[in-house]
Amino acid sequence: MLEEILALLQEKKYGKARDILLQNNEVDIAEILEEIMENLGVEKTVIIFRTLPKSVSVEVFSYLPIDDQLELIHVITDKEIKFIMDELAFDDMIDVLEELPANVVDKILEKTSKDERKLINTFLNYPDNCAGSLMTPDYISLQKNMTVAEALAYIKKEGMDSETVYTCYVKDNGRKLLGIVSLRNLVISEDNLQIDELMHEDFVSVNVYDDREKVSETFRKYGFLAIPVVDKEERLVGIITVDDILDVIEEETTEDIERMAGVIDHSDKEYLDMSVFHHVKSRIPWLFVLMCSYVITGGIIASFQDMLSSVISLVAYMPMLMGTGGNSGSQSATLIIRGMSVDELELSDFGRVLWKEVRVSIIVGVILSSLNFARICWLDGQGPWVALTVCGAMLVIVIAAKVIGSMLPMLAKKIGIDPALMATPMISSLTDMVSVVTYFLMASVILGI
Amino acid sequence: MLEEILALLQEKKYGKARDILLQNNEVDIAEILEEIMENLGVEKTVIIFRTLPKSVSVEVFSYLPIDDQLELIHVITDKEIKFIMDELAFDDMIDVLEELPANVVDKILEKTSKDERKLINTFLNYPDNCAGSLMTPDYISLQKNMTVAEALAYIKKEGMDSETVYTCYVKDNGRKLLGIVSLRNLVISEDNLQIDELMHEDFVSVNVYDDREKVSETFRKYGFLAIPVVDKEERLVGIITVDDILDVIEEETTEDIERMAGVIDHSDKEYLDMSVFHHVKSRIPWLFVLMCSYVITGGIIASFQDMLSSVISLVAYMPMLMGTGGNSGSQSATLIIRGMSVDELELSDFGRVLWKEVRVSIIVGVILSSLNFARICWLDGQGPWVALTVCGAMLVIVIAAKVIGSMLPMLAKKIGIDPALMATPMISSLTDMVSVVTYFLMASVILGI
């Protein structure tokens, strides 16, 4: 279908292209526009964008990636910008404004009322990673002495402009949140019941400065469709809806996974949209830090140089010991990091985790060492003392690696560092050091060199 | 609060414990019951569980982990089981039935009607990883010639038993899905409008055998609250709601992350709930496979043994080269695996990814090699030829590692293997082999040994 639309646009058959476009969901139209912009440039895209019905075009705009939104804004008229900004959901508008240069923002805000300008500025000032940056002030507010019929009439009137109508909020005069009531409850209740008889007062809320990860964990735990956001005086300042949280979860997970591989957060761009330079910048810092750690490992090896030259066959087992140490440590680190990030593990579980890892690593270590012992004696034809050296070292290394791998992420959390940074690259650099030291000490004891 | 409740239960003050418990959200009550069960055993727990109001107890039951649900079922009466099964949401009931032994399931189903038994059996037979295993048949079904007022009256009557009322479904006589209509639209529309004037016909649906990952990606992409599930004849067989998807996303992500660290999927149990034996079983297979790969690496080193003994100082740089290779490869592999799993990268991007990685790796390799050259000459006091050997090898290794790291996950996907298996452990074992070969060849060329 994309090819067809591109061909039609080339032939300037805009009307027909539009008709085909409009058979799609707005999310898909946005995806197609993205492709059009990439293939034919922004000028062609703006022509087809303008042919869309107004209500569709605003929704499509909200689903475009921020880069494409900015490109469009630079070529459409001020009047069109004003229209889009007015019609966009409040939280989507804030997302766009955040990325625009200050002078463009000023120009847009110039035409809004003083109250709205103040509200927008408050929202623009919330830090990027907190609940405040995700919320919208467009929610349905009910009075506690309304009847169900009155509430439904009110929703009928105001429902169009609200982010969601499925959860409604009841506040006192000081804007303090008293309770929430679901549209489901309103719809299945008798018309003359009063809101305060229906509303739930044991609602769960988040603070406006709570971390986005905490917000998404709350959604997952309770299965809400929307969550109220309050300030420290418990006043309702906005709501967050579940559809926005799905994106947050994906972004947070990507950030975590990339950190665990030693890649530094690369803004919100997709892999292919990032420049080569940007990729280099996100990868080189950790590679450099870890490379430095190998200076120490190298130094340790250098100091055992004489021993190595006398039994050079020991060198051949170094990669296996270091590799198995690294892999064992990574397994533990990953389980612990993930466990903490989904709130399955707490810092107070430190002792239980340590005890579990020690037992697991002893069993794993014994199994791997025994298999290796057989292999080294029979397949490699080495003497039992070399085999014992390698396998003794392996047992110690696996235990040490699993203990380090499980404890380091917890220690990181304890002192306020993201545990995800204590994943494979970091753990394997550390276990490499432990591995060579263990191996050489074992060799000097068992082989007497 | 938990301590307080535990103390009250010890003193057999059940009524007071219940009152404190009931101040919480059902999700939190379930969490507290879990703790009670762990601390005081199932017998005490069932006493307090029985004091809860019936409607609360069923909801609390649905939030308990499956192990605790089964424990409870084994101690409560048949009548209580029947009550819980009747009141549970259909999808939650299926989840419980799936875990029960066949004879218990038969005993429960004995008392249900023939039609319901057939429906339950159909649902029990859907494979674990597909849309069918997530859906519920309890949705609101509207007729296309109903008016808004009639539809709302129907929802008022049926809404209590439906999984969601916020999206309603319109089918033809053959059960084929014609359109969907949101409760929001119903509530803000005029009473005498007809459903077919309101409903969206460009809805997005999933097939009952679609993978869970595809379902969750669809939710994220479109931001839906619920999605219709159809069979291959486009007949509506059930719906999936967003609250169930949040758990799926978390489970799928955990599975991915653990696979990427060489841990085999460990059922749905939490870290601390898994036995030591279970932990060993999930970790040893990959450690063993990877250990075997080091037999090859070891063999390569052994065959270069004479060279190594003549320039023993070369050994000290091996960990750095292997480590940097592994880290560089992991970075690329992680970016590609994640990119594919969130649908940012397609197999057709193969060429663009390769070209990007080559450029990134040349820049990264040159920077790291230059820094190293200086370090080896000045700090380590080695001659320029040794430095050149190490740094030349590093450049080649970084490039090779990034190419392998980016291509392997894509190849895996191409031949139908989960790309997540091509992450750090696998990549670093491979790059280790490449590293030693490159290093030794470089040494024999540059140092002439």
Tab-separated table of N, CA, C and O in Angstrom, chain B residues 373-448:
chain	number	residue	atom	x	y	z
B	373	PHE	N	47.878	2.356	22.326
B	373	PHE	CA	49.238	2.433	21.796
B	373	PHE	C	50.092	3.296	22.725
B	373	PHE	O	51.178	2.919	23.150
B	374	ALA	N	49.549	4.445	23.073
B	374	ALA	CA	50.255	5.359	23.970
B	374	ALA	C	50.522	4.672	25.310
B	374	ALA	O	51.637	4.704	25.845
B	375	ARG	N	49.482	4.030	25.822
B	375	ARG	CA	49.612	3.374	27.128
B	375	ARG	C	50.710	2.302	27.103
B	375	ARG	O	51.571	2.238	27.987
B	376	ILE	N	50.702	1.475	26.077
B	376	ILE	CA	51.644	0.349	26.037
B	376	ILE	C	53.083	0.836	25.869
B	376	ILE	O	54.003	0.345	26.518
B	377	CYS	N	53.265	1.855	25.027
B	377	CYS	CA	54.630	2.373	24.833
B	377	CYS	C	55.135	3.089	26.079
B	377	CYS	O	56.239	2.850	26.549
B	378	TRP	N	54.316	4.000	26.619
B	378	TRP	CA	54.815	4.838	27.704
B	378	TRP	C	54.687	4.183	29.087
B	378	TRP	O	55.636	4.118	29.841
B	379	LEU	N	53.504	3.698	29.398
B	379	LEU	CA	53.314	3.160	30.753
B	379	LEU	C	53.940	1.778	30.904
B	379	LEU	O	54.614	1.491	31.889
B	380	ASP	N	53.720	0.902	29.910
B	380	ASP	CA	54.223	-0.457	30.053
B	380	ASP	C	55.673	-0.585	29.600
B	380	ASP	O	56.325	-1.596	29.867
B	381	GLY	N	56.139	0.444	28.889
B	381	GLY	CA	57.534	0.408	28.445
B	381	GLY	C	57.837	-0.688	27.427
B	381	GLY	O	58.964	-1.165	27.335
B	382	GLN	N	56.844	-1.097	26.672
B	382	GLN	CA	57.075	-2.087	25.621
B	382	GLN	C	57.560	-1.379	24.354
B	382	GLN	O	57.339	-0.186	24.173
B	383	GLY	N	58.185	-2.136	23.484
B	383	GLY	CA	58.616	-1.577	22.207
B	383	GLY	C	57.424	-1.274	21.315
B	383	GLY	O	56.325	-1.781	21.545
B	384	PRO	N	57.629	-0.419	20.291
B	384	PRO	CA	56.523	-0.037	19.409
B	384	PRO	C	55.941	-1.232	18.645
B	384	PRO	O	54.784	-1.201	18.256
B	385	TRP	N	56.739	-2.291	18.419
B	385	TRP	CA	56.214	-3.397	17.635
B	385	TRP	C	55.203	-4.211	18.427
B	385	TRP	O	54.194	-4.663	17.882
B	386	VAL	N	55.473	-4.398	19.713
B	386	VAL	CA	54.480	-5.066	20.558
B	386	VAL	C	53.211	-4.209	20.612
B	386	VAL	O	52.086	-4.704	20.456
B	387	ALA	N	53.392	-2.918	20.795
B	387	ALA	CA	52.243	-2.016	20.855
B	387	ALA	C	51.438	-2.086	19.572
B	387	ALA	O	50.200	-2.140	19.585
B	388	LEU	N	52.160	-2.111	18.444
B	388	LEU	CA	51.481	-2.169	17.165
B	388	LEU	C	50.698	-3.485	17.020
B	388	LEU	O	49.575	-3.499	16.506
B	389	THR	N	51.299	-4.570	17.490
B	389	THR	CA	50.607	-5.866	17.435
B	389	THR	C	49.291	-5.807	18.200
B	389	THR	O	48.218	-6.161	17.691
B	390	VAL	N	49.389	-5.335	19.468
B	390	VAL	CA	48.195	-5.290	20.312
B	390	VAL	C	47.143	-4.371	19.702
B	390	VAL	O	45.960	-4.712	19.614
B	391	CYS	N	47.584	-3.194	19.240
B	391	CYS	CA	46.602	-2.207	18.787
B	391	CYS	C	46.033	-2.566	17.423
B	391	CYS	O	44.844	-2.330	17.163
B	392	GLY	N	46.874	-3.131	16.570
B	392	GLY	CA	46.349	-3.612	15.287
B	392	GLY	C	45.301	-4.687	15.522
B	392	GLY	O	44.210	-4.666	14.932
B	393	ALA	N	45.614	-5.602	16.440
B	393	ALA	CA	44.658	-6.657	16.749
B	393	ALA	C	43.374	-6.051	17.312
B	393	ALA	O	42.263	-6.448	16.948
B	394	MET	N	43.526	-5.050	18.182
B	394	MET	CA	42.331	-4.468	18.794
B	394	MET	C	41.398	-3.869	17.748
B	394	MET	O	40.180	-4.064	17.793
B	395	LEU	N	41.967	-3.145	16.789
B	395	LEU	CA	41.139	-2.540	15.743
B	395	LEU	C	40.351	-3.617	14.995
B	395	LEU	O	39.130	-3.517	14.838
B	396	VAL	N	41.061	-4.656	14.581
B	396	VAL	CA	40.385	-5.725	13.840
B	396	VAL	C	39.319	-6.398	14.711
B	396	VAL	O	38.199	-6.677	14.267
B	397	ILE	N	39.677	-6.641	15.981
B	397	ILE	CA	38.755	-7.344	16.881
B	397	ILE	C	37.475	-6.532	17.110
B	397	ILE	O	36.361	-7.067	17.084
B	398	VAL	N	37.621	-5.220	17.341
B	398	VAL	CA	36.436	-4.384	17.582
B	398	VAL	C	35.513	-4.406	16.363
B	398	VAL	O	34.297	-4.561	16.481
B	399	ILE	N	36.114	-4.286	15.177
B	399	ILE	CA	35.284	-4.304	13.968
B	399	ILE	C	34.583	-5.659	13.817
B	399	ILE	O	33.363	-5.735	13.625
B	400	ALA	N	35.390	-6.741	13.963
B	400	ALA	CA	34.804	-8.077	13.816
B	400	ALA	C	33.709	-8.299	14.851
B	400	ALA	O	32.628	-8.831	14.547
B	401	ALA	N	33.966	-7.882	16.094
B	401	ALA	CA	32.999	-8.117	17.165
B	401	ALA	C	31.689	-7.393	16.890
B	401	ALA	O	30.595	-7.931	17.083
B	402	LYS	N	31.780	-6.144	16.423
B	402	LYS	CA	30.552	-5.381	16.178
B	402	LYS	C	29.790	-5.958	14.988
B	402	LYS	O	28.558	-5.961	14.984
B	403	VAL	N	30.523	-6.431	13.996
B	403	VAL	CA	29.837	-7.039	12.852
B	403	VAL	C	29.157	-8.344	13.279
B	403	VAL	O	27.981	-8.568	13.008
B	404	ILE	N	29.901	-9.191	13.997
B	404	ILE	CA	29.304	-10.454	14.469
B	404	ILE	C	28.125	-10.160	15.395
B	404	ILE	O	27.049	-10.739	15.271
B	405	GLY	N	28.347	-9.226	16.318
B	405	GLY	CA	27.312	-8.901	17.311
B	405	GLY	C	26.037	-8.386	16.671
B	405	GLY	O	24.937	-8.618	17.180
B	406	SER	N	26.145	-7.677	15.571
B	406	SER	CA	24.931	-7.139	14.957
B	406	SER	C	24.291	-8.120	13.983
B	406	SER	O	23.075	-8.165	13.846
B	407	MET	N	25.128	-8.906	13.299
B	407	MET	CA	24.582	-9.796	12.274
B	407	MET	C	23.966	-11.068	12.856
B	407	MET	O	22.940	-11.541	12.381
B	408	LEU	N	24.601	-11.610	13.889
B	408	LEU	CA	24.152	-12.896	14.415
B	408	LEU	C	22.695	-12.876	14.882
B	408	LEU	O	21.925	-13.786	14.563
B	409	PRO	N	22.271	-11.845	15.647
B	409	PRO	CA	20.857	-11.829	16.051
B	409	PRO	C	19.915	-11.771	14.847
B	409	PRO	O	18.840	-12.379	14.862
B	410	MET	N	20.316	-11.055	13.796
B	410	MET	CA	19.448	-10.963	12.624
B	410	MET	C	19.388	-12.311	11.902
B	410	MET	O	18.328	-12.738	11.452
B	411	LEU	N	20.535	-12.969	11.798
B	411	LEU	CA	20.547	-14.295	11.174
B	411	LEU	C	19.694	-15.262	11.983
B	411	LEU	O	18.948	-16.064	11.430
B	412	ALA	N	19.810	-15.186	13.308
B	412	ALA	CA	19.018	-16.065	14.166
B	412	ALA	C	17.541	-15.875	13.869
B	412	ALA	O	16.794	-16.834	13.689
B	413	LYS	N	17.106	-14.614	13.798
B	413	LYS	CA	15.701	-14.349	13.518
B	413	LYS	C	15.300	-14.923	12.164
B	413	LYS	O	14.228	-15.523	12.025
B	414	LYS	N	16.189	-14.729	11.189
B	414	LYS	CA	15.939	-15.211	9.830
B	414	LYS	C	15.648	-16.711	9.814
B	414	LYS	O	14.741	-17.167	9.113
B	415	ILE	N	16.427	-17.470	10.608
B	415	ILE	CA	16.209	-18.925	10.566
B	415	ILE	C	15.285	-19.387	11.692
B	415	ILE	O	15.158	-20.579	11.954
B	416	GLY	N	14.629	-18.436	12.351
B	416	GLY	CA	13.576	-18.805	13.289
B	416	GLY	C	14.031	-19.133	14.702
B	416	GLY	O	13.307	-19.779	15.453
B	417	ILE	N	15.239	-18.679	15.084
B	417	ILE	CA	15.691	-18.840	16.470
B	417	ILE	C	15.479	-17.506	17.184
B	417	ILE	O	15.600	-16.451	16.578
B	418	ASP	N	15.160	-17.546	18.476
B	418	ASP	CA	14.980	-16.305	19.219
B	418	ASP	C	16.298	-15.518	19.242
B	418	ASP	O	17.311	-16.003	19.748
B	419	PRO	N	16.282	-14.277	18.690
B	419	PRO	CA	17.519	-13.491	18.651
B	419	PRO	C	18.134	-13.280	20.042
B	419	PRO	O	19.342	-13.118	20.166
B	420	ALA	N	17.290	-13.292	21.074
B	420	ALA	CA	17.796	-13.036	22.428
B	420	ALA	C	18.857	-14.051	22.841
B	420	ALA	O	19.673	-13.790	23.721
B	421	LEU	N	18.837	-15.223	22.189
B	421	LEU	CA	19.853	-16.221	22.534
B	421	LEU	C	21.227	-15.832	21.997
B	421	LEU	O	22.246	-16.374	22.406
B	422	MET	N	21.258	-14.873	21.058
B	422	MET	CA	22.526	-14.452	20.468
B	422	MET	C	23.097	-13.233	21.181
B	422	MET	O	23.630	-12.330	20.576
B	423	ALA	N	22.951	-13.193	22.501
B	423	ALA	CA	23.420	-12.016	23.229
B	423	ALA	C	24.792	-12.273	23.835
B	423	ALA	O	25.526	-13.141	23.381
B	424	THR	N	25.097	-11.518	24.866
B	424	THR	CA	26.447	-11.487	25.422
B	424	THR	C	27.169	-12.833	25.514
B	424	THR	O	28.270	-12.958	24.970
B	425	PRO	N	26.613	-13.852	26.177
B	425	PRO	CA	27.435	-15.043	26.382
B	425	PRO	C	27.878	-15.656	25.052
B	425	PRO	O	29.062	-15.937	24.849
B	426	MET	N	26.936	-15.828	24.150
B	426	MET	CA	27.224	-16.418	22.863
B	426	MET	C	28.211	-15.556	22.073
B	426	MET	O	29.209	-16.048	21.532
B	427	ILE	N	27.915	-14.266	21.991
B	427	ILE	CA	28.768	-13.350	21.234
B	427	ILE	C	30.171	-13.305	21.815
B	427	ILE	O	31.158	-13.316	21.089
B	428	SER	N	30.271	-13.266	23.156
B	428	SER	CA	31.613	-13.116	23.706
B	428	SER	C	32.413	-14.400	23.545
B	428	SER	O	33.628	-14.348	23.378
B	429	SER	N	31.757	-15.558	23.544
B	429	SER	CA	32.504	-16.787	23.265
B	429	SER	C	33.052	-16.765	21.843
B	429	SER	O	34.197	-17.138	21.593
B	430	LEU	N	32.225	-16.318	20.915
B	430	LEU	CA	32.666	-16.260	19.525
B	430	LEU	C	33.779	-15.240	19.330
B	430	LEU	O	34.787	-15.507	18.671
B	431	THR	N	33.580	-14.047	19.913
B	431	THR	CA	34.600	-13.012	19.712
B	431	THR	C	35.904	-13.415	20.400
B	431	THR	O	36.969	-12.998	19.970
B	432	ASP	N	35.815	-14.207	21.462
B	432	ASP	CA	37.048	-14.682	22.095
B	432	ASP	C	37.892	-15.488	21.105
B	432	ASP	O	39.111	-15.319	21.021
B	433	MET	N	37.230	-16.364	20.356
B	433	MET	CA	37.963	-17.146	19.357
B	433	MET	C	38.584	-16.230	18.321
B	433	MET	O	39.769	-16.335	17.994
B	434	VAL	N	37.744	-15.323	17.807
B	434	VAL	CA	38.243	-14.392	16.802
B	434	VAL	C	39.418	-13.598	17.368
B	434	VAL	O	40.419	-13.359	16.689
B	435	SER	N	39.289	-13.199	18.638
B	435	SER	CA	40.327	-12.365	19.253
B	435	SER	C	41.674	-13.080	19.298
B	435	SER	O	42.696	-12.512	18.897
B	436	VAL	N	41.688	-14.314	19.802
B	436	VAL	CA	43.007	-14.964	19.924
B	436	VAL	C	43.621	-15.240	18.550
B	436	VAL	O	44.814	-15.018	18.347
B	437	VAL	N	42.791	-15.670	17.602
B	437	VAL	CA	43.336	-15.916	16.268
B	437	VAL	C	43.924	-14.636	15.680
B	437	VAL	O	45.069	-14.596	15.205
B	438	THR	N	43.135	-13.550	15.738
B	438	THR	CA	43.611	-12.273	15.204
B	438	THR	C	44.920	-11.845	15.869
B	438	THR	O	45.885	-11.453	15.201
B	439	TYR	N	44.928	-11.940	17.185
B	439	TYR	CA	46.080	-11.491	17.962
B	439	TYR	C	47.334	-12.267	17.563
B	439	TYR	O	48.387	-11.684	17.289
B	440	PHE	N	47.211	-13.589	17.489
B	440	PHE	CA	48.391	-14.400	17.217
B	440	PHE	C	48.850	-14.238	15.770
B	440	PHE	O	50.055	-14.194	15.500
B	441	LEU	N	47.909	-14.121	14.852
B	441	LEU	CA	48.310	-13.899	13.461
B	441	LEU	C	49.030	-12.562	13.337
B	441	LEU	O	50.070	-12.434	12.689
B	442	MET	N	48.446	-11.551	13.981
B	442	MET	CA	49.044	-10.214	13.980
B	442	MET	C	50.463	-10.284	14.537
B	442	MET	O	51.392	-9.685	13.984
B	443	ALA	N	50.624	-11.038	15.633
B	443	ALA	CA	51.947	-11.155	16.259
B	443	ALA	C	52.938	-11.832	15.321
B	443	ALA	O	54.081	-11.388	15.173
B	444	SER	N	52.457	-12.890	14.658
B	444	SER	CA	53.428	-13.603	13.819
B	444	SER	C	53.805	-12.747	12.614
B	444	SER	O	54.945	-12.784	12.157
B	445	VAL	N	52.907	-11.920	12.126
B	445	VAL	CA	53.247	-11.036	10.990
B	445	VAL	C	54.156	-9.892	11.451
B	445	VAL	O	55.232	-9.667	10.926
B	446	ILE	N	53.703	-9.170	12.486
B	446	ILE	CA	54.428	-7.953	12.883
B	446	ILE	C	55.734	-8.282	13.619
B	446	ILE	O	56.769	-7.666	13.394
B	447	LEU	N	55.663	-9.243	14.535
B	447	LEU	CA	56.863	-9.549	15.319
B	447	LEU	C	57.726	-10.611	14.632
B	447	LEU	O	58.820	-10.917	15.094
B	448	GLY	N	57.206	-11.165	13.549
B	448	GLY	CA	57.980	-12.156	12.799
B	448	GLY	C	58.290	-13.418	13.582
B	448	GLY	O	59.375	-13.995	13.449
